[in-house]
């Protein structure tokens, strides 16, 4: 059995934090010189605890290829993990390798000189055809690159094939067809969509806004559009109407979403393309038990269909004693061999075009979104400034748990947005 050192809430997480933070000098202390080693066991921290066995599975490949293996510690509580990593920078044990977030969260670490520069790794990757310029832009600050992509994921709609077949529902190609499918499912006593009140609370908001007007969506990330603007309120009322129709699952359910889709708690779930691995782990078979489709645009006049994309980074702490080791692993990680092995272990869309994607569904998705009929937009989690995001996730979660007049929820988000953008002037 594969070991899972999952560090979650409670005593286990506090114990791990105590171990890592041992020796803390009270802030700003010397983290110690880099050992200069480029082979060996690399300490790796991640907020994706459920993926720990997948990372462990790569050790045989990385051990043979570059003589580096990961010693992985996984967190299951995202907020706790972020606080833990930020605290570690003030100790003598800042991580050699850790997962993080692009967008404003990464910019904060770059501005404080907490993460190692990876410009040389990106230059090699671009020259070798291992990554695209569009992807590099997500990791570029003042002309330099920091961190490397852990993965790339497109946010699509997964569905239970058996339910669709039993109800005679074809894959929707327009928003009207999607609404009709949801109504038919509800009439049959089947909840159409998954939702939650914790962390992943933003998906439907981003889909409704970007699918209505991509420029409106972009304006939220720059402060040019307010959450209380009439256009946003109208969109929230569409969401509220769907809530009143009973189209969403219990936001407080503790059932694993992959298990929920398998057992028919709901028929569809809007999630990143990394979700294949969770569904496979739950015993569903890709292409047989579940499938996916790109969510149609709300506004049929857009011309192209907006698709949310995210790329999660793997970073090296600038002052880590394992800095060189972390950078050596990061360089290998971007290679076709590493990404093919990762795809075998986890199952995901590959950011490296030269990697082999064994799942035909994911391979087809990569081809589909590049067909000129789709436009990529940055996932809300990365597109939104961190202080605003924190409040928005809470408010969307509260809305999911107790749907009602959207204005109080939007006003709470806008209040934080007003403070944030005022500080930027």
Coordinates of C-alpha atoms in Angstrom, one line a residue:
X1 CA 0.0 0.0 0.0
X2 CA 1.3 3.5 -0.9
X3 CA 2.0 5.7 2.1
X4 CA -0.1 8.8 2.5
X5 CA 1.4 11.3 4.9
X6 CA -1.6 13.6 4.8
X7 CA -1.3 16.6 7.0
X8 CA -4.8 18.1 7.6
X9 CA -6.5 20.1 10.2
X10 CA -5.9 19.4 13.9
X11 CA -3.1 17.8 15.8
X12 CA -1.3 16.2 12.8
X13 CA -1.0 19.5 11.0
X14 CA 0.2 21.3 14.1
X15 CA 2.8 18.6 14.8
X16 CA 4.1 18.9 11.3
X17 CA 4.2 22.7 11.6
X18 CA 6.1 22.5 14.8
X19 CA 8.7 20.2 13.3
X20 CA 9.2 22.5 10.3
X21 CA 9.3 25.7 12.3
X22 CA 11.7 24.3 14.9
X23 CA 14.7 26.6 15.2
X24 CA 12.7 29.7 14.2
X25 CA 14.5 32.8 15.4
X26 CA 11.4 34.9 15.7
X27 CA 11.4 36.1 12.1
X28 CA 13.8 37.1 9.4
X29 CA 16.6 34.7 10.4
X30 CA 19.3 33.3 8.2
X31 CA 17.9 30.3 6.4
X32 CA 21.3 28.9 5.9
X33 CA 23.4 28.4 2.7
X34 CA 22.3 26.2 -0.1
X35 CA 24.1 22.8 0.1
X36 CA 24.7 22.9 -3.6
X37 CA 23.5 19.3 -4.0
X38 CA 21.7 18.4 -7.2
X39 CA 21.0 14.7 -6.3
X40 CA 19.3 13.1 -3.3
X41 CA 16.0 13.3 -1.5
X42 CA 14.1 16.6 -1.9
X43 CA 11.6 17.8 0.7
X44 CA 8.4 18.6 -1.1
X45 CA 5.3 20.3 0.4
X46 CA 1.9 20.4 -1.4
X47 CA -1.6 21.5 -0.7
X48 CA -2.8 18.6 -2.8
X49 CA -2.8 15.8 -0.2
X50 CA -4.9 13.5 -2.2
X51 CA -2.2 13.6 -5.0
X52 CA 0.6 12.4 -2.7
X53 CA 0.6 8.8 -4.0
X54 CA 0.8 10.2 -7.5
X55 CA 3.9 12.2 -6.7
X56 CA 5.4 9.2 -4.9
X57 CA 4.8 7.1 -8.0
X58 CA 7.2 9.4 -9.9
X59 CA 10.1 8.7 -7.6
X60 CA 11.2 5.6 -9.5
X61 CA 11.3 7.6 -12.8
X62 CA 13.1 10.7 -11.3
X63 CA 15.4 8.5 -9.4
X64 CA 16.6 6.8 -12.5
X65 CA 16.6 9.9 -14.6
X66 CA 18.3 12.5 -12.4
X67 CA 18.9 10.7 -9.1
X68 CA 16.3 12.8 -7.2
X69 CA 13.3 11.5 -5.2
X70 CA 10.6 13.4 -3.4
X71 CA 9.9 13.3 0.3
X72 CA 6.3 14.5 0.1
X73 CA 4.2 16.0 2.8
X74 CA 0.6 16.8 1.7
X75 CA -1.8 19.2 3.3
X76 CA -5.6 18.8 2.9
X77 CA -6.5 22.3 4.3
X78 CA -5.6 25.0 1.7
X79 CA -5.8 28.0 4.1
X80 CA -3.7 26.2 6.7
X81 CA -1.2 25.2 4.1
X82 CA -0.7 28.7 2.8
X83 CA -0.1 30.0 6.3
X84 CA 2.3 27.2 7.0
X85 CA 4.4 27.9 3.9
X86 CA 4.5 31.7 4.5
X87 CA 5.6 31.1 8.0
X88 CA 8.3 28.7 6.9
X89 CA 10.1 31.5 5.0
X90 CA 11.0 33.0 8.3
X91 CA 12.7 29.9 9.5
X92 CA 15.8 27.9 8.8
X93 CA 13.7 25.3 7.0
X94 CA 12.1 27.0 4.1
X95 CA 11.0 24.3 1.6
X96 CA 13.2 23.1 -1.3
X97 CA 10.1 22.5 -3.4
X98 CA 6.4 23.4 -2.8
X99 CA 3.2 23.9 -4.7
X100 CA 1.7 27.4 -4.9
X101 CA -0.7 29.5 -7.0
X102 CA -0.1 31.8 -10.0
X103 CA -1.5 35.3 -10.2
X104 CA -1.4 37.7 -7.2
X105 CA -0.4 35.0 -4.8
X106 CA 2.8 34.2 -6.7
X107 CA 3.5 37.9 -7.3
X108 CA 3.5 38.5 -3.6
X109 CA 6.3 35.9 -3.1
X110 CA 8.3 37.3 -6.0
X111 CA 8.0 40.9 -4.7
X112 CA 9.4 39.7 -1.4
X113 CA 12.2 37.7 -3.0
X114 CA 11.0 34.5 -1.5
X115 CA 11.1 32.2 -4.6
X116 CA 14.0 31.3 -6.8
X117 CA 14.2 32.6 -10.4
X118 CA 13.7 30.0 -13.1
X119 CA 14.3 32.1 -16.2
X120 CA 17.0 29.7 -17.5
X121 CA 14.7 26.7 -17.1
X122 CA 12.0 28.5 -19.1
X123 CA 14.4 29.5 -21.8
X124 CA 15.4 25.9 -22.2
X125 CA 11.8 24.7 -22.2
X126 CA 10.7 27.2 -24.8
X127 CA 13.8 26.3 -27.0
X128 CA 13.0 22.6 -26.7
X129 CA 9.3 23.1 -27.4
X130 CA 8.4 21.9 -24.0
X131 CA 6.1 24.8 -23.1
X132 CA 4.4 27.7 -24.8
X133 CA 4.9 31.4 -24.6
X134 CA 1.4 31.9 -23.4
X135 CA 2.1 29.6 -20.4
X136 CA 5.4 31.3 -19.7
X137 CA 3.6 34.6 -19.4
X138 CA 1.7 33.3 -16.3
X139 CA 5.1 32.9 -14.6
X140 CA 6.7 36.2 -15.7
X141 CA 7.3 39.2 -13.5
X142 CA 9.3 42.1 -14.7
X143 CA 10.7 40.1 -17.5
X144 CA 11.9 37.2 -15.4
X145 CA 10.3 33.8 -14.7
X146 CA 9.7 32.2 -11.3
X147 CA 8.6 28.6 -10.5
X148 CA 7.5 26.0 -13.2
X149 CA 4.1 24.7 -14.0
X150 CA 3.0 21.7 -12.0
X151 CA 0.2 21.2 -14.4
X152 CA -2.3 22.9 -16.7
X153 CA -6.1 22.3 -16.4
X154 CA -9.1 23.3 -18.3
X155 CA -12.4 23.8 -16.4
X156 CA -15.1 21.7 -18.1
X157 CA -18.3 19.8 -17.2
X158 CA -17.9 16.2 -16.2
X159 CA -21.0 14.0 -16.4
X160 CA -22.2 10.6 -15.4
X161 CA -22.7 8.8 -18.7
X162 CA -25.1 6.2 -17.4
X163 CA -27.5 9.0 -16.1
X164 CA -27.3 10.8 -19.4
X165 CA -28.0 7.7 -21.3
X166 CA -30.9 6.6 -19.1
X167 CA -32.5 10.1 -19.4
X168 CA -31.9 10.3 -23.1
X169 CA -29.8 13.4 -22.8
X170 CA -27.3 14.4 -25.5
X171 CA -24.2 16.4 -24.7
X172 CA -25.3 20.1 -24.7
X173 CA -23.8 22.3 -27.4
X174 CA -25.7 25.5 -26.4
X175 CA -26.6 27.2 -23.1
X176 CA -30.3 26.5 -23.9
X177 CA -29.6 22.8 -24.3
X178 CA -27.7 22.8 -21.0
X179 CA -30.6 24.4 -19.3
X180 CA -33.0 21.9 -20.9
X181 CA -30.8 19.0 -19.7
X182 CA -30.8 20.4 -16.1
X183 CA -34.6 20.8 -16.2
X184 CA -35.0 17.2 -17.5
X185 CA -32.8 15.8 -14.8
X186 CA -34.5 17.7 -12.0
X187 CA -37.9 16.5 -13.3
X188 CA -36.6 12.9 -13.1
X189 CA -35.6 13.4 -9.5
X190 CA -31.9 13.8 -10.2
X191 CA -29.9 16.8 -9.0
X192 CA -28.2 18.3 -12.1
X193 CA -25.1 20.0 -10.6
X194 CA -22.6 19.7 -7.8
X195 CA -21.7 22.6 -5.6
X196 CA -19.9 23.2 -2.3
X197 CA -19.6 26.0 0.3
X198 CA -15.9 25.5 0.9
X199 CA -13.0 26.7 -1.4
X200 CA -14.3 25.6 -4.8
X201 CA -17.3 28.0 -4.6
X202 CA -16.4 30.2 -7.6
X203 CA -16.8 27.9 -10.6
X204 CA -20.4 28.8 -11.6
X205 CA -19.8 32.5 -11.0
X206 CA -16.8 32.5 -13.4
X207 CA -18.7 30.5 -15.9
X208 CA -21.7 32.7 -15.9
X209 CA -19.8 35.9 -16.1
X210 CA -17.1 34.9 -18.7
X211 CA -19.7 33.0 -20.7
X212 CA -21.9 36.2 -20.8
X213 CA -19.1 38.7 -21.5
X214 CA -15.4 37.9 -21.2
X215 CA -14.5 41.7 -21.0
X216 CA -16.9 42.0 -18.1
X217 CA -15.1 39.1 -16.4
X218 CA -11.7 40.7 -17.1
X219 CA -12.9 44.0 -15.6
X220 CA -13.5 42.4 -12.2
X221 CA -9.8 41.4 -12.1
X222 CA -8.6 44.9 -12.8
X223 CA -11.2 46.9 -10.8
X224 CA -12.8 48.4 -13.8
X225 CA -16.0 46.5 -13.1
X226 CA -17.7 46.4 -9.7
X227 CA -19.4 43.4 -8.3
X228 CA -22.4 45.6 -7.6
X229 CA -22.7 46.7 -11.3
X230 CA -26.1 45.9 -12.8
X231 CA -24.6 43.4 -15.3
X232 CA -23.1 41.3 -12.5
X233 CA -26.3 41.5 -10.4
X234 CA -28.3 40.3 -13.4
X235 CA -25.9 37.3 -13.8
X236 CA -26.1 36.5 -10.1
X237 CA -29.9 36.5 -10.4
X238 CA -29.6 33.8 -13.1
X239 CA -27.6 31.7 -10.6
X240 CA -30.2 32.4 -7.9
X241 CA -33.0 31.3 -10.2
X242 CA -31.2 28.0 -10.8
X243 CA -30.7 27.6 -7.1
X244 CA -34.4 28.1 -6.5
X245 CA -35.1 25.4 -9.1
X246 CA -33.1 22.9 -7.1
X247 CA -30.4 22.4 -9.7
X248 CA -27.5 22.2 -7.2
X249 CA -26.5 19.6 -4.7
X250 CA -26.3 20.1 -0.9
X251 CA -23.5 22.7 -0.5
X252 CA -22.6 21.2 3.0
X253 CA -22.3 17.6 1.9
X254 CA -19.1 15.9 3.0
X255 CA -19.2 13.2 0.3
X256 CA -16.2 13.2 -1.9
X257 CA -17.3 14.8 -5.2
X258 CA -15.9 12.0 -7.3
X259 CA -17.9 9.5 -5.2
X260 CA -20.9 11.7 -5.5
X261 CA -20.8 11.7 -9.3
X262 CA -20.3 7.9 -9.3
X263 CA -23.3 7.2 -7.1
X264 CA -25.5 9.7 -8.8
X265 CA -25.8 12.3 -6.1
X266 CA -25.7 14.7 -9.0
X267 CA -25.3 14.2 -12.8
X268 CA -22.7 16.9 -13.6
X269 CA -19.8 18.7 -11.9
X270 CA -17.9 21.7 -13.2
X271 CA -14.2 21.0 -12.4
X272 CA -10.7 21.1 -13.7
X273 CA -9.4 18.5 -16.1
X274 CA -7.2 17.0 -13.3
X275 CA -10.5 15.6 -11.9
X276 CA -10.0 12.5 -14.2
X277 CA -7.6 11.2 -11.6
X278 CA -10.1 11.5 -8.8
X279 CA -12.8 9.8 -10.8
X280 CA -10.5 7.0 -11.8
X281 CA -9.5 6.6 -8.2
X282 CA -13.2 6.3 -7.3
X283 CA -13.6 3.4 -9.6
X284 CA -15.1 5.1 -12.6
X285 CA -13.8 4.4 -16.1
X286 CA -13.0 7.2 -18.5
X287 CA -15.2 7.2 -21.5
X288 CA -17.4 4.5 -20.1
X289 CA -18.7 5.7 -16.7
X290 CA -17.9 9.4 -17.2
X291 CA -17.1 11.9 -19.8
X292 CA -16.7 15.6 -20.2
X293 CA -17.7 18.5 -22.4
X294 CA -16.8 22.2 -22.8
X295 CA -19.5 24.3 -21.2
X296 CA -21.3 26.3 -23.9
X297 CA -21.3 30.1 -23.7
X298 CA -24.2 31.8 -22.0
X299 CA -24.1 34.4 -24.8
X300 CA -24.4 32.6 -28.2
X301 CA -23.2 35.7 -30.0
X302 CA -19.7 35.6 -28.5
X303 CA -18.3 33.8 -31.6
X304 CA -15.9 31.6 -29.5
X305 CA -16.6 29.6 -26.4
X306 CA -14.7 30.8 -23.3
X307 CA -12.9 28.1 -21.3
X308 CA -11.3 28.7 -17.9
X309 CA -7.7 27.6 -17.6
X310 CA -5.4 27.3 -14.6
X311 CA -1.8 26.4 -14.1
X312 CA -0.5 25.6 -10.7
X313 CA 3.2 26.2 -10.0
X314 CA 5.9 24.2 -8.3
X315 CA 8.3 26.6 -6.6
X316 CA 11.7 26.6 -5.0
X317 CA 12.3 28.8 -1.9
X318 CA 15.1 31.3 -2.6
X319 CA 16.7 30.8 0.8
X320 CA 16.2 27.0 1.0
X321 CA 19.2 24.8 1.8
X322 CA 17.8 22.6 -1.0
X323 CA 17.6 25.4 -3.6
X324 CA 19.9 23.7 -6.2
X325 CA 18.3 20.4 -5.7
X326 CA 14.8 21.9 -6.1
X327 CA 15.9 23.7 -9.3
X328 CA 17.4 20.5 -10.7
X329 CA 14.1 18.6 -10.1
X330 CA 12.2 21.5 -11.6
X331 CA 14.2 21.3 -14.8
X332 CA 13.6 17.6 -15.1
X333 CA 9.9 18.1 -14.3
X334 CA 9.4 20.2 -17.4
X335 CA 10.8 17.5 -19.7
X336 CA 8.6 15.2 -21.9
X337 CA 9.7 12.1 -20.0
X338 CA 8.7 13.6 -16.6
X339 CA 5.4 14.9 -17.9
X340 CA 4.6 11.6 -19.6
X341 CA 5.3 9.8 -16.3
X342 CA 3.2 12.3 -14.4
X343 CA 0.3 11.8 -16.9
X344 CA 0.6 8.0 -16.3
X345 CA 0.5 8.5 -12.6
X346 CA -2.1 11.2 -12.2
X347 CA -3.9 11.5 -15.5
X348 CA -4.1 15.1 -16.7
X349 CA -3.8 17.4 -19.7
X350 CA -0.1 17.8 -20.3
X351 CA 1.4 21.3 -20.5
X352 CA 4.4 19.9 -22.4
X353 CA 3.2 19.3 -26.1
X354 CA 5.8 16.6 -26.5
X355 CA 4.5 14.5 -23.6
X356 CA 2.3 11.5 -24.2
X357 CA -1.3 11.7 -22.8
X358 CA -2.6 8.2 -22.5
X359 CA -6.2 9.1 -21.7
X360 CA -8.0 9.8 -25.1
X361 CA -10.5 12.0 -23.4
X362 CA -7.8 14.4 -22.1
X363 CA -5.9 14.2 -25.4
X364 CA -9.0 15.2 -27.3
X365 CA -9.7 18.0 -24.8
X366 CA -6.3 19.5 -25.5
X367 CA -7.0 19.4 -29.2
X368 CA -10.5 20.8 -28.8
X369 CA -9.5 24.0 -26.9
X370 CA -6.9 24.7 -29.5
X371 CA -9.2 24.5 -32.5
X372 CA -9.8 28.2 -32.8
X373 CA -13.4 28.0 -31.7
X374 CA -12.5 28.4 -28.0
X375 CA -10.9 31.3 -26.1
X376 CA -9.0 30.7 -22.9
X377 CA -9.5 32.9 -19.8
X378 CA -7.6 32.8 -16.5
X379 CA -9.5 30.9 -13.7
X380 CA -11.1 33.2 -11.2
X381 CA -8.9 31.8 -8.4
X382 CA -5.8 33.2 -10.1
X383 CA -7.4 36.2 -11.9
X384 CA -8.6 37.8 -8.6
X385 CA -6.4 39.7 -6.2
X386 CA -5.8 37.6 -3.1
X387 CA -7.7 39.9 -0.5
X388 CA -10.7 40.1 -2.8
X389 CA -10.6 36.4 -3.6
X390 CA -10.6 35.5 0.1
X391 CA -13.8 37.4 0.7
X392 CA -15.4 36.3 -2.6
X393 CA -14.9 32.6 -1.8
X394 CA -16.5 33.0 1.6
X395 CA -19.5 35.0 0.0
X396 CA -20.0 32.5 -2.8
X397 CA -19.9 29.7 -0.3
X398 CA -22.5 31.5 1.8
X399 CA -24.6 32.0 -1.2
X400 CA -24.4 28.3 -2.1
X401 CA -25.4 27.3 1.4
X402 CA -28.2 29.8 1.7
X403 CA -29.2 31.3 -1.7
X404 CA -31.0 34.6 -1.5
X405 CA -30.9 38.2 -2.7
X406 CA -27.4 38.4 -4.3
X407 CA -26.8 42.1 -3.5
X408 CA -25.6 41.6 0.2
X409 CA -23.1 39.0 -1.0
X410 CA -21.9 41.2 -3.8
X411 CA -21.7 44.3 -1.6
X412 CA -19.4 42.4 0.8
X413 CA -17.1 41.4 -2.0
X414 CA -17.1 44.9 -3.5
X415 CA -16.3 46.5 -0.1
X416 CA -13.0 44.5 0.0
X417 CA -12.4 45.3 -3.7
X418 CA -12.8 49.0 -3.0
X419 CA -10.2 48.8 -0.3
X420 CA -7.8 46.8 -2.4
X421 CA -7.9 49.0 -5.5
X422 CA -7.7 52.2 -3.4
X423 CA -4.4 50.9 -1.9
X424 CA -3.1 50.3 -5.5
X425 CA -3.4 54.0 -6.4

